[in-house]
Amino acid sequence: MHDLPLVIFTILSQLVIGGFVTLWWLDRKKCPISRQSGLMISISLVVLGAISVLISLLHLGHPFEAYRAILNIGVSWLSREVTFYGMFVGLSVLYTWFWLKDEAGKRSLIGGIASAIGVIAIFSSAKIYMIPAIPAWNSVTTLFSFFLTSLILGPLFVGAFLAIRGELSANISGISITALIAAAIVMVVYFSSLQGGLPQAVEAARLTTHQLLFWIRLFTFVIAFAILTFTFKNQYKQNNIIYSLVFVILFVSEFLARFQFYETAIHL
Amino acid sequence: MAKKLGFLVNIERCIGCHACEISCKSFYQLEPNMRRRRVTELPEELVGTPVRAFVSTACNHCDEPACKKACPVGAYTKREDGIVVHDQNMCIGCQMCGKACPYGVPQFNPVKKKMDKCSMCYDRLDVGQLPICVEKCPLEAIQIVDYNEVEPSNSVSVVPTFADPSITHPTTHFILPKPGKQTRRF
Ligand code: SF4
Ligand code: SF4
């Protein structure tokens, strides 16, 4: 499928930004994270960020000329996405450096700036797709779902990592459950607005719900929600397995949803 | 005052022979599945009484081109005379312009790995020649009009299958066929 690099890029970049903001936030809130764990998470986010950039290049006819994609930043949201995400990945390398040097003050400052730029990158990314030519994309639900992917995958990634290392001291289930509830509401709004929209939007809804992938997406979403809710009470115990499992399930779920987002986009 | 050049497509005259489409394709040596201009059949109920009608469309050289806004490298420019030009040397082949154009005009050239679209043959216009499609149509159904000078009163800016013009304000106008007389046989 022609847009597969974009499916992978958007999911990975949103995961990385969500994970980064979570790590920065926990570190800032003085949740005890050992230097080694902070460094490991930070390095893995940089690596995932770099992979996402490389994969996004596969979508171009001329990947080696990608540097030119920042030229039209004045009007093009794609230019803005490339610029801000590039800056974010660059700053996250610097952030990792301050984990290595164990300089908490500078880490917090650079992390804050990078987080803000990451948020602008996700915003720009969503705006690329909010175009009248593709009615199923041209809605604020695109914006919400991009941010929610970040909120669903990012904290769980860091939570699972810290839980495996036995260092998790914050409540990750709460934010994940809230994000899933918000995502469920956005999903309902999305499908009802497609049904009431232009013929191309109605067709996009029909195509989406007629694919098996949609039902796998829904099933994994519900399962992840159920696991998080039922284990909410004992969140400080055994959550290494729970968080890792839920992260993998939700990664699959979000991936399928994004795949369908591209696959069923009907042009005017 | 600057010009506002646009196509005026006379559906009343068009017989659907595809000469515009093929002459353009051949002149620009496009790859097998590519077209800068396309001829399609319109629904029979276009003007009330059933008619057989065809419409020839290309880039609409819009007043607010979505392609230009989407392109990350700034490969699109709108000239003083209104022609929207795509610079293939700049293009990196991200295909975003093709997604953003409501008419799906920019097409991917699978060999060059860049986008391609109608330029209204501006280099021919600049030396006083007509665009290939205009020149080759045997029924003179395609014209170039300066819409800042004349707005043909019998023309419309939208036909069925044509996307909402309020999105990009395309300059293309169409002359619809006259409704035929219904003959009732008893
Ligand atoms: S028709 Fe499409 S490609 Fe042509 S100027 Fe308008 S938006 Fe751009
Ligand atoms: S395919 Fe080329 S012209 Fe189209 S948006 Fe991308 S860089 Fe610009």
CSV table of C-alpha atoms and ligand atoms in Angstrom, one decimal:
chain,number,residue,atom,x,y,z
A,1,MET,CA,0.0,0.0,0.0
A,2,HIS,CA,1.3,3.3,-1.1
A,3,ASP,CA,0.7,5.3,2.1
A,4,LEU,CA,2.2,2.6,4.5
A,5,PRO,CA,5.3,4.7,5.2
A,6,LEU,CA,2.9,7.5,6.4
A,7,VAL,CA,0.9,5.1,8.6
A,8,ILE,CA,4.1,4.0,10.3
A,9,PHE,CA,5.6,7.5,10.5
A,10,THR,CA,2.5,9.1,12.1
A,11,ILE,CA,2.1,6.4,14.6
A,12,LEU,CA,5.8,6.2,15.6
A,13,SER,CA,6.2,10.0,15.7
A,14,GLN,CA,3.1,10.3,17.9
A,15,LEU,CA,4.3,7.5,20.2
A,16,VAL,CA,7.8,9.1,20.5
A,17,ILE,CA,6.4,12.6,21.3
A,18,GLY,CA,4.0,11.2,23.8
A,19,GLY,CA,6.7,9.1,25.4
A,20,PHE,CA,9.1,12.0,25.5
A,21,VAL,CA,6.6,14.3,27.2
A,22,THR,CA,5.8,11.6,29.8
A,23,LEU,CA,9.5,11.1,30.6
A,24,TRP,CA,10.1,14.8,30.9
A,25,TRP,CA,7.0,15.3,33.0
A,26,LEU,CA,7.8,12.4,35.4
A,27,ASP,CA,11.4,13.6,35.7
A,28,ARG,CA,10.3,17.1,36.4
A,29,LYS,CA,7.8,16.0,39.0
A,30,LYS,CA,10.8,14.4,40.8
A,31,CYS,CA,9.5,10.9,40.4
A,32,PRO,CA,12.6,8.9,41.1
A,33,ILE,CA,14.0,7.6,37.8
A,34,SER,CA,17.5,6.3,37.8
A,35,ARG,CA,20.0,7.8,35.4
A,36,GLN,CA,20.3,4.5,33.7
A,37,SER,CA,16.6,4.1,33.1
A,38,GLY,CA,16.2,7.7,32.0
A,39,LEU,CA,19.0,7.3,29.6
A,40,MET,CA,17.7,4.0,28.2
A,41,ILE,CA,14.2,5.4,27.6
A,42,SER,CA,15.6,8.5,26.1
A,43,ILE,CA,17.9,6.6,23.8
A,44,SER,CA,15.1,4.3,22.7
A,45,LEU,CA,12.9,7.3,21.9
A,46,VAL,CA,15.7,8.9,19.8
A,47,VAL,CA,16.2,5.6,18.0
A,48,LEU,CA,12.4,5.3,17.3
A,49,GLY,CA,12.3,9.0,16.2
A,50,ALA,CA,15.2,8.4,13.8
A,51,ILE,CA,13.5,5.3,12.4
A,52,SER,CA,10.3,7.2,11.9
A,53,VAL,CA,12.1,9.9,9.9
A,54,LEU,CA,13.8,7.3,7.7
A,55,ILE,CA,10.5,5.5,7.1
A,56,SER,CA,8.8,8.8,6.2
A,57,LEU,CA,11.4,9.3,3.5
A,58,LEU,CA,10.3,6.1,1.8
A,59,HIS,CA,7.1,7.9,0.9
A,60,LEU,CA,9.0,10.4,-1.3
A,61,GLY,CA,9.8,10.0,-5.0
A,62,HIS,CA,13.2,11.6,-4.2
A,63,PRO,CA,14.1,10.8,-0.6
A,64,PHE,CA,17.6,12.4,-0.9
A,65,GLU,CA,16.0,15.7,-1.7
A,66,ALA,CA,13.9,15.7,1.4
A,67,TYR,CA,15.9,18.5,3.0
A,68,ARG,CA,14.0,20.9,0.6
A,69,ALA,CA,10.7,20.1,2.3
A,70,ILE,CA,11.2,22.9,4.8
A,71,LEU,CA,11.2,25.6,2.1
A,72,ASN,CA,7.5,26.3,2.1
A,73,ILE,CA,7.1,26.7,5.9
A,74,GLY,CA,5.2,29.9,5.4
A,75,VAL,CA,2.1,28.2,4.0
A,76,SER,CA,2.6,24.4,3.9
A,77,TRP,CA,1.6,22.3,6.9
A,78,LEU,CA,3.8,19.5,5.6
A,79,SER,CA,6.8,21.8,5.7
A,80,ARG,CA,5.9,22.8,9.2
A,81,GLU,CA,5.6,19.2,10.3
A,82,VAL,CA,9.0,18.3,8.8
A,83,THR,CA,10.6,21.3,10.4
A,84,PHE,CA,9.1,20.9,13.9
A,85,TYR,CA,9.5,17.2,14.0
A,86,GLY,CA,13.1,17.5,12.9
A,87,MET,CA,13.7,20.1,15.6
A,88,PHE,CA,12.0,17.8,18.1
A,89,VAL,CA,14.2,14.8,17.2
A,90,GLY,CA,17.3,17.0,17.3
A,91,LEU,CA,16.4,18.4,20.8
A,92,SER,CA,15.6,14.9,22.1
A,93,VAL,CA,19.2,14.0,21.2
A,94,LEU,CA,20.4,16.9,23.3
A,95,TYR,CA,18.0,15.8,26.1
A,96,THR,CA,19.5,12.4,26.0
A,97,TRP,CA,22.9,14.0,26.3
A,98,PHE,CA,21.8,15.7,29.6
A,99,TRP,CA,20.7,12.3,30.9
A,100,LEU,CA,24.1,11.0,30.2
A,101,LYS,CA,25.7,13.9,31.9
A,102,ASP,CA,23.0,13.7,34.6
A,103,GLU,CA,22.3,17.4,34.5
A,104,ALA,CA,18.7,17.6,35.8
A,105,GLY,CA,18.3,21.4,35.3
A,106,LYS,CA,19.3,21.5,31.7
A,107,ARG,CA,17.4,18.3,31.0
A,108,SER,CA,14.2,19.8,32.3
A,109,LEU,CA,14.7,23.0,30.3
A,110,ILE,CA,15.5,21.2,27.0
A,111,GLY,CA,12.8,18.6,27.7
A,112,GLY,CA,10.2,21.4,28.1
A,113,ILE,CA,11.2,23.1,24.9
A,114,ALA,CA,11.3,19.8,23.0
A,115,SER,CA,7.9,18.8,24.4
A,116,ALA,CA,6.3,22.1,23.2
A,117,ILE,CA,7.8,21.7,19.8
A,118,GLY,CA,6.6,18.1,19.7
A,119,VAL,CA,3.1,19.2,20.4
A,120,ILE,CA,3.3,21.8,17.5
A,121,ALA,CA,4.7,18.9,15.3
A,122,ILE,CA,1.6,16.8,16.0
A,123,PHE,CA,-0.7,19.8,15.4
A,124,SER,CA,1.0,20.4,12.0
A,125,SER,CA,0.8,16.8,11.2
A,126,ALA,CA,-2.9,16.7,11.7
A,127,LYS,CA,-3.4,20.0,9.8
A,128,ILE,CA,-1.9,18.4,6.7
A,129,TYR,CA,-4.8,16.0,6.5
A,130,MET,CA,-7.6,18.5,7.3
A,131,ILE,CA,-8.2,19.3,3.6
A,132,PRO,CA,-11.6,19.7,1.9
A,133,ALA,CA,-10.5,17.5,-1.0
A,134,ILE,CA,-10.8,14.4,1.3
A,135,PRO,CA,-14.0,14.9,3.3
A,136,ALA,CA,-13.3,12.0,5.7
A,137,TRP,CA,-10.1,13.7,6.9
A,138,ASN,CA,-11.4,17.3,6.9
A,139,SER,CA,-12.5,17.4,10.5
A,140,VAL,CA,-11.3,18.3,13.9
A,141,THR,CA,-11.6,14.6,14.8
A,142,THR,CA,-8.3,14.1,12.8
A,143,LEU,CA,-6.6,16.5,15.2
A,144,PHE,CA,-8.0,14.9,18.3
A,145,SER,CA,-7.2,11.4,17.1
A,146,PHE,CA,-3.6,12.3,16.3
A,147,PHE,CA,-3.1,13.8,19.8
A,148,LEU,CA,-5.0,10.9,21.4
A,149,THR,CA,-2.7,8.3,19.7
A,150,SER,CA,0.2,10.2,21.4
A,151,LEU,CA,-1.6,10.1,24.7
A,152,ILE,CA,-2.5,6.5,24.5
A,153,LEU,CA,0.8,5.1,23.4
A,154,GLY,CA,3.4,7.5,24.9
A,155,PRO,CA,2.7,7.2,28.7
A,156,LEU,CA,2.2,3.4,28.4
A,157,PHE,CA,5.6,3.0,26.6
A,158,VAL,CA,7.4,4.8,29.4
A,159,GLY,CA,5.2,3.2,32.0
A,160,ALA,CA,6.0,-0.3,30.8
A,161,PHE,CA,9.7,0.5,30.5
A,162,LEU,CA,9.8,1.9,34.1
A,163,ALA,CA,7.7,-1.0,35.4
A,164,ILE,CA,10.0,-3.6,33.9
A,165,ARG,CA,12.9,-1.8,35.7
A,166,GLY,CA,10.9,-1.7,38.9
A,167,GLU,CA,11.0,2.1,39.0
A,168,LEU,CA,7.4,3.1,38.2
A,169,SER,CA,6.1,5.4,41.0
A,170,ALA,CA,3.3,7.2,39.1
A,171,ASN,CA,-0.2,6.4,38.1
A,172,ILE,CA,-0.1,5.6,34.4
A,173,SER,CA,-3.4,3.6,34.2
A,174,GLY,CA,-5.4,6.8,35.0
A,175,ILE,CA,-4.2,8.8,32.1
A,176,SER,CA,-4.4,5.8,29.8
A,177,ILE,CA,-8.0,5.1,30.7
A,178,THR,CA,-8.9,8.7,30.3
A,179,ALA,CA,-7.3,8.8,26.9
A,180,LEU,CA,-9.1,5.7,25.9
A,181,ILE,CA,-12.5,7.1,27.0
A,182,ALA,CA,-11.7,10.3,25.0
A,183,ALA,CA,-10.7,8.2,22.0
A,184,ALA,CA,-14.0,6.3,22.2
A,185,ILE,CA,-15.9,9.5,22.2
A,186,VAL,CA,-13.9,10.9,19.2
A,187,MET,CA,-14.6,7.6,17.4
A,188,VAL,CA,-18.3,7.9,17.9
A,189,VAL,CA,-18.3,11.6,16.8
A,190,TYR,CA,-16.1,10.7,13.8
A,191,PHE,CA,-18.4,8.0,12.5
A,192,SER,CA,-21.6,10.0,13.0
A,193,SER,CA,-20.1,13.0,11.2
A,194,LEU,CA,-19.0,10.8,8.3
A,195,GLN,CA,-22.5,9.3,8.1
A,196,GLY,CA,-24.0,12.8,8.0
A,197,GLY,CA,-21.3,14.2,5.6
A,198,LEU,CA,-20.6,14.3,1.9
A,199,PRO,CA,-21.1,11.1,-0.2
A,200,GLN,CA,-17.3,10.5,-0.1
A,201,ALA,CA,-17.4,10.6,3.7
A,202,VAL,CA,-20.3,8.2,3.8
A,203,GLU,CA,-18.4,5.9,1.5
A,204,ALA,CA,-15.3,6.1,3.7
A,205,ALA,CA,-17.4,5.1,6.8
A,206,ARG,CA,-18.9,2.2,4.8
A,207,LEU,CA,-15.5,1.0,3.6
A,208,THR,CA,-14.0,1.3,7.1
A,209,THR,CA,-16.7,-0.7,8.9
A,210,HIS,CA,-16.8,-3.3,6.2
A,211,GLN,CA,-13.3,-4.4,6.7
A,212,LEU,CA,-12.3,-7.0,9.3
A,213,LEU,CA,-9.5,-4.7,10.4
A,214,PHE,CA,-12.0,-2.4,11.9
A,215,TRP,CA,-13.4,-5.1,14.1
A,216,ILE,CA,-9.9,-6.2,15.2
A,217,ARG,CA,-9.3,-2.5,16.0
A,218,LEU,CA,-12.4,-2.3,18.1
A,219,PHE,CA,-11.8,-5.6,19.8
A,220,THR,CA,-8.2,-4.8,20.8
A,221,PHE,CA,-9.3,-1.3,22.0
A,222,VAL,CA,-12.0,-2.8,24.3
A,223,ILE,CA,-9.7,-5.5,25.6
A,224,ALA,CA,-7.0,-3.0,26.4
A,225,PHE,CA,-9.5,-0.8,28.2
A,226,ALA,CA,-10.9,-3.7,30.2
A,227,ILE,CA,-7.4,-4.9,31.3
A,228,LEU,CA,-6.5,-1.4,32.4
A,229,THR,CA,-9.7,-0.9,34.3
A,230,PHE,CA,-9.7,-4.3,36.0
A,231,THR,CA,-6.1,-3.9,37.1
A,232,PHE,CA,-6.5,-0.3,38.1
A,233,LYS,CA,-6.4,-1.0,41.8
A,234,ASN,CA,-3.2,-3.1,41.9
A,235,GLN,CA,-1.4,-0.7,39.5
A,236,TYR,CA,1.9,-0.8,41.5
A,237,LYS,CA,2.1,-4.6,41.4
A,238,GLN,CA,3.0,-6.7,38.5
A,239,ASN,CA,2.3,-3.9,36.1
A,240,ASN,CA,5.4,-4.7,34.1
A,241,ILE,CA,3.5,-7.5,32.4
A,242,ILE,CA,0.2,-5.6,32.3
A,243,TYR,CA,1.6,-2.4,30.8
A,244,SER,CA,3.8,-4.2,28.3
A,245,LEU,CA,0.8,-6.3,27.2
A,246,VAL,CA,-1.6,-3.4,27.0
A,247,PHE,CA,1.0,-1.3,25.1
A,248,VAL,CA,1.4,-4.0,22.5
A,249,ILE,CA,-2.4,-4.4,22.1
A,250,LEU,CA,-3.0,-0.7,21.8
A,251,PHE,CA,-0.1,-0.3,19.4
A,252,VAL,CA,-1.7,-2.8,17.1
A,253,SER,CA,-5.1,-1.2,17.6
A,254,GLU,CA,-3.9,2.4,16.8
A,255,PHE,CA,-1.9,1.1,13.9
A,256,LEU,CA,-4.9,-0.6,12.4
A,257,ALA,CA,-7.0,2.5,12.9
A,258,ARG,CA,-4.4,4.7,11.2
A,259,PHE,CA,-4.0,2.2,8.4
A,260,GLN,CA,-7.8,2.4,7.7
A,261,PHE,CA,-7.6,6.2,8.0
A,262,TYR,CA,-5.3,6.3,4.9
A,263,GLU,CA,-6.8,3.3,3.1
A,264,THR,CA,-10.4,4.5,3.1
A,265,ALA,CA,-9.8,8.1,2.3
A,266,ILE,CA,-12.0,8.9,-0.6
A,267,HIS,CA,-11.1,11.9,-2.7
A,268,LEU,CA,-13.8,14.3,-3.9
B,1,MET,CA,-4.8,45.0,-14.7
B,2,ALA,CA,-3.3,41.6,-14.5
B,3,LYS,CA,-4.9,38.9,-16.5
B,4,LYS,CA,-6.9,36.0,-15.2
B,5,LEU,CA,-6.5,33.3,-17.8
B,6,GLY,CA,-8.8,30.2,-17.7
B,7,PHE,CA,-10.2,27.5,-19.9
B,8,LEU,CA,-13.6,27.9,-21.4
B,9,VAL,CA,-14.9,24.4,-22.3
B,10,ASN,CA,-17.9,24.3,-24.6
B,11,ILE,CA,-19.8,21.1,-23.7
B,12,GLU,CA,-22.4,21.9,-26.4
B,13,ARG,CA,-19.7,21.5,-29.1
B,14,CYS,CA,-17.6,18.6,-27.6
B,15,ILE,CA,-18.3,15.3,-29.3
B,16,GLY,CA,-16.0,13.3,-27.0
B,17,CYS,CA,-13.4,12.5,-29.6
B,18,HIS,CA,-10.5,12.7,-27.0
B,19,ALA,CA,-8.3,14.6,-29.5
B,20,CYS,CA,-7.4,17.2,-26.8
B,21,GLU,CA,-6.5,14.5,-24.3
B,22,ILE,CA,-4.3,12.5,-26.7
B,23,SER,CA,-2.6,15.4,-28.4
B,24,CYS,CA,-1.6,16.8,-25.0
B,25,LYS,CA,-0.4,13.4,-23.9
B,26,SER,CA,1.6,12.9,-27.1
B,27,PHE,CA,3.1,16.4,-27.1
B,28,TYR,CA,4.3,16.1,-23.5
B,29,GLN,CA,5.4,12.4,-24.0
B,30,LEU,CA,3.5,11.3,-20.9
B,31,GLU,CA,3.8,7.8,-19.4
B,32,PRO,CA,1.1,5.3,-20.5
B,33,ASN,CA,-1.5,6.0,-17.7
B,34,MET,CA,-0.9,9.7,-17.4
B,35,ARG,CA,-3.1,12.5,-18.7
B,36,ARG,CA,-2.9,16.2,-18.2
B,37,ARG,CA,-6.4,16.5,-19.7
B,38,ARG,CA,-9.2,14.1,-19.6
B,39,VAL,CA,-12.5,13.7,-21.4
B,40,THR,CA,-15.3,12.1,-19.4
B,41,GLU,CA,-19.0,11.6,-20.1
B,42,LEU,CA,-21.5,13.6,-18.2
B,43,PRO,CA,-24.8,12.3,-16.8
B,44,GLU,CA,-27.6,12.4,-19.3
B,45,GLU,CA,-29.9,14.5,-17.2
B,46,LEU,CA,-27.4,17.4,-17.3
B,47,VAL,CA,-29.8,20.0,-18.7
B,48,GLY,CA,-33.3,18.6,-18.1
B,49,THR,CA,-34.0,16.7,-21.3
B,50,PRO,CA,-31.6,13.8,-21.9
B,51,VAL,CA,-28.4,14.7,-23.8
B,52,ARG,CA,-25.2,12.9,-24.6
B,53,ALA,CA,-22.5,15.2,-23.3
B,54,PHE,CA,-18.8,15.1,-22.7
B,55,VAL,CA,-16.5,17.4,-20.7
B,56,SER,CA,-12.8,17.9,-21.1
B,57,THR,CA,-11.0,19.0,-17.9
B,58,ALA,CA,-7.4,19.7,-16.9
B,59,CYS,CA,-5.9,21.8,-14.2
B,60,ASN,CA,-8.3,24.6,-13.4
B,61,HIS,CA,-5.5,27.2,-12.6
B,62,CYS,CA,-7.4,28.1,-9.5
B,63,ASP,CA,-7.5,31.5,-7.8
B,64,GLU,CA,-6.6,29.8,-4.5
B,65,PRO,CA,-4.7,26.7,-5.6
B,66,ALA,CA,-4.8,24.0,-2.9
B,67,CYS,CA,-1.8,22.3,-4.6
B,68,LYS,CA,0.3,25.4,-4.0
B,69,LYS,CA,-0.6,25.6,-0.3
B,70,ALA,CA,0.1,21.9,0.3
B,71,CYS,CA,3.5,21.7,-1.4
B,72,PRO,CA,6.3,21.6,1.1
B,73,VAL,CA,9.0,22.7,-1.3
B,74,GLY,CA,7.1,25.5,-3.0
B,75,ALA,CA,7.2,23.9,-6.4
B,76,TYR,CA,4.0,25.8,-7.4
B,77,THR,CA,3.7,29.4,-8.5
B,78,LYS,CA,0.8,31.3,-9.8
B,79,ARG,CA,1.9,33.6,-12.6
B,80,GLU,CA,0.6,37.2,-13.0
B,81,ASP,CA,-1.7,35.9,-15.8
B,82,GLY,CA,-3.2,33.4,-13.4
B,83,ILE,CA,-1.5,30.2,-14.7
B,84,VAL,CA,-0.5,27.8,-12.0
B,85,VAL,CA,2.9,26.4,-12.8
B,86,HIS,CA,4.5,23.3,-11.3
B,87,ASP,CA,8.3,23.2,-11.3
B,88,GLN,CA,9.4,19.6,-11.7
B,89,ASN,CA,13.0,20.4,-10.8
B,90,MET,CA,11.9,21.5,-7.3
B,91,CYS,CA,9.4,18.6,-6.8
B,92,ILE,CA,10.5,15.8,-4.4
B,93,GLY,CA,7.5,13.6,-5.2
B,94,CYS,CA,5.7,13.6,-1.9
B,95,GLN,CA,2.3,13.6,-3.7
B,96,MET,CA,0.7,15.9,-1.2
B,97,CYS,CA,-0.5,18.3,-4.0
B,98,GLY,CA,-2.4,15.4,-5.6
B,99,LYS,CA,-4.2,14.8,-2.3
B,100,ALA,CA,-5.0,18.4,-1.7
B,101,CYS,CA,-6.3,19.3,-5.1
B,102,PRO,CA,-10.1,18.8,-5.0
B,103,TYR,CA,-9.9,17.8,-8.7
B,104,GLY,CA,-7.1,15.3,-8.2
B,105,VAL,CA,-5.2,17.0,-11.0
B,106,PRO,CA,-1.5,16.6,-10.1
B,107,GLN,CA,-0.5,13.0,-11.1
B,108,PHE,CA,2.5,11.0,-10.1
B,109,ASN,CA,4.9,10.3,-13.0
B,110,PRO,CA,6.1,6.7,-12.1
B,111,VAL,CA,9.3,7.1,-14.1
B,112,LYS,CA,10.5,10.6,-13.0
B,113,LYS,CA,9.0,10.0,-9.5
B,114,LYS,CA,7.7,13.5,-9.5
B,115,MET,CA,4.3,15.1,-10.0
B,116,ASP,CA,3.0,16.3,-13.3
B,117,LYS,CA,0.2,18.6,-14.3
B,118,CYS,CA,-1.2,20.9,-17.1
B,119,SER,CA,0.7,24.1,-17.5
B,120,MET,CA,-1.8,25.7,-19.9
B,121,CYS,CA,1.2,25.4,-22.3
B,122,TYR,CA,2.4,28.7,-20.9
B,123,ASP,CA,5.6,28.5,-22.9
B,124,ARG,CA,3.6,28.3,-26.1
B,125,LEU,CA,1.3,31.1,-24.9
B,126,ASP,CA,4.3,33.3,-24.2
B,127,VAL,CA,5.4,33.1,-27.8
B,128,GLY,CA,1.9,33.7,-29.2
B,129,GLN,CA,0.9,30.1,-29.8
B,130,LEU,CA,-2.2,28.3,-28.6
B,131,PRO,CA,-2.1,25.5,-26.0
B,132,ILE,CA,-2.0,22.1,-27.7
B,133,CYS,CA,-5.5,21.1,-26.6
B,134,VAL,CA,-7.0,24.3,-27.9
B,135,GLU,CA,-5.2,24.0,-31.2
B,136,LYS,CA,-6.0,20.3,-31.8
B,137,CYS,CA,-9.7,20.3,-30.9
B,138,PRO,CA,-11.5,19.8,-34.2
B,139,LEU,CA,-14.6,21.5,-32.9
B,140,GLU,CA,-12.9,24.5,-31.2
B,141,ALA,CA,-14.6,23.5,-28.0
B,142,ILE,CA,-11.7,24.7,-25.8
B,143,GLN,CA,-10.7,28.3,-25.5
B,144,ILE,CA,-8.4,30.4,-23.3
B,145,VAL,CA,-10.3,33.4,-21.9
B,146,ASP,CA,-9.1,36.3,-19.8
B,147,TYR,CA,-11.9,36.3,-17.2
B,148,ASN,CA,-10.9,39.8,-16.0
B,149,GLU,CA,-12.0,41.0,-19.4
B,150,VAL,CA,-15.0,38.9,-20.3
B,151,GLU,CA,-17.2,36.7,-18.3
B,152,PRO,CA,-19.2,34.8,-21.0
B,153,SER,CA,-22.7,35.2,-19.9
B,154,ASN,CA,-23.8,31.7,-21.1
B,155,SER,CA,-21.1,30.0,-19.1
B,156,VAL,CA,-21.2,28.2,-15.7
B,157,SER,CA,-18.5,27.5,-13.2
B,158,VAL,CA,-19.6,24.0,-12.2
B,159,VAL,CA,-20.9,20.8,-13.8
B,160,PRO,CA,-21.9,17.5,-12.2
B,161,THR,CA,-18.9,15.6,-11.0
B,162,PHE,CA,-17.0,18.8,-10.6
B,163,ALA,CA,-15.9,19.5,-6.9
B,164,ASP,CA,-17.3,22.5,-5.0
B,165,PRO,CA,-15.7,25.6,-6.6
B,166,SER,CA,-15.8,27.5,-3.3
B,167,ILE,CA,-12.8,25.5,-2.1
B,168,THR,CA,-10.1,26.7,-4.6
B,169,HIS,CA,-12.0,29.0,-6.9
B,170,PRO,CA,-11.2,27.3,-10.2
B,171,THR,CA,-11.0,29.5,-13.3
B,172,THR,CA,-12.4,27.0,-15.7
B,173,HIS,CA,-15.9,27.7,-17.0
B,174,PHE,CA,-18.2,25.6,-19.1
B,175,ILE,CA,-20.9,26.2,-21.7
B,176,LEU,CA,-23.7,23.8,-21.2
B,177,PRO,CA,-25.5,22.1,-24.1
B,178,LYS,CA,-29.0,23.5,-25.0
B,179,PRO,CA,-31.8,21.2,-23.9
B,180,GLY,CA,-33.1,19.3,-26.9
B,181,LYS,CA,-36.7,19.3,-27.9
B,182,GLN,CA,-38.7,16.4,-26.6
B,183,THR,CA,-40.5,14.6,-29.3
B,184,ARG,CA,-43.5,12.6,-28.2
B,185,ARG,CA,-44.7,9.9,-30.5
B,186,PHE,CA,-48.3,8.7,-30.2
C,1,SF4,S1,-7.0,22.4,-10.2
C,1,SF4,FE1,-5.8,21.5,-8.6
C,1,SF4,S2,-3.8,21.4,-9.4
C,1,SF4,FE2,-4.9,22.9,-10.7
C,1,SF4,S3,-4.5,24.9,-9.7
C,1,SF4,FE3,-6.4,24.1,-8.9
C,1,SF4,S4,-5.8,23.0,-7.0
C,1,SF4,FE4,-3.9,23.3,-8.2
C,2,SF4,S1,4.7,16.1,-5.1
C,2,SF4,FE1,6.1,17.7,-5.7
C,2,SF4,S2,4.8,19.4,-6.3
C,2,SF4,FE2,3.5,17.9,-5.2
C,2,SF4,S3,3.5,18.7,-3.1
C,2,SF4,FE3,5.1,17.2,-3.2
C,2,SF4,S4,7.0,18.3,-3.7
C,2,SF4,FE4,5.2,19.7,-4.1
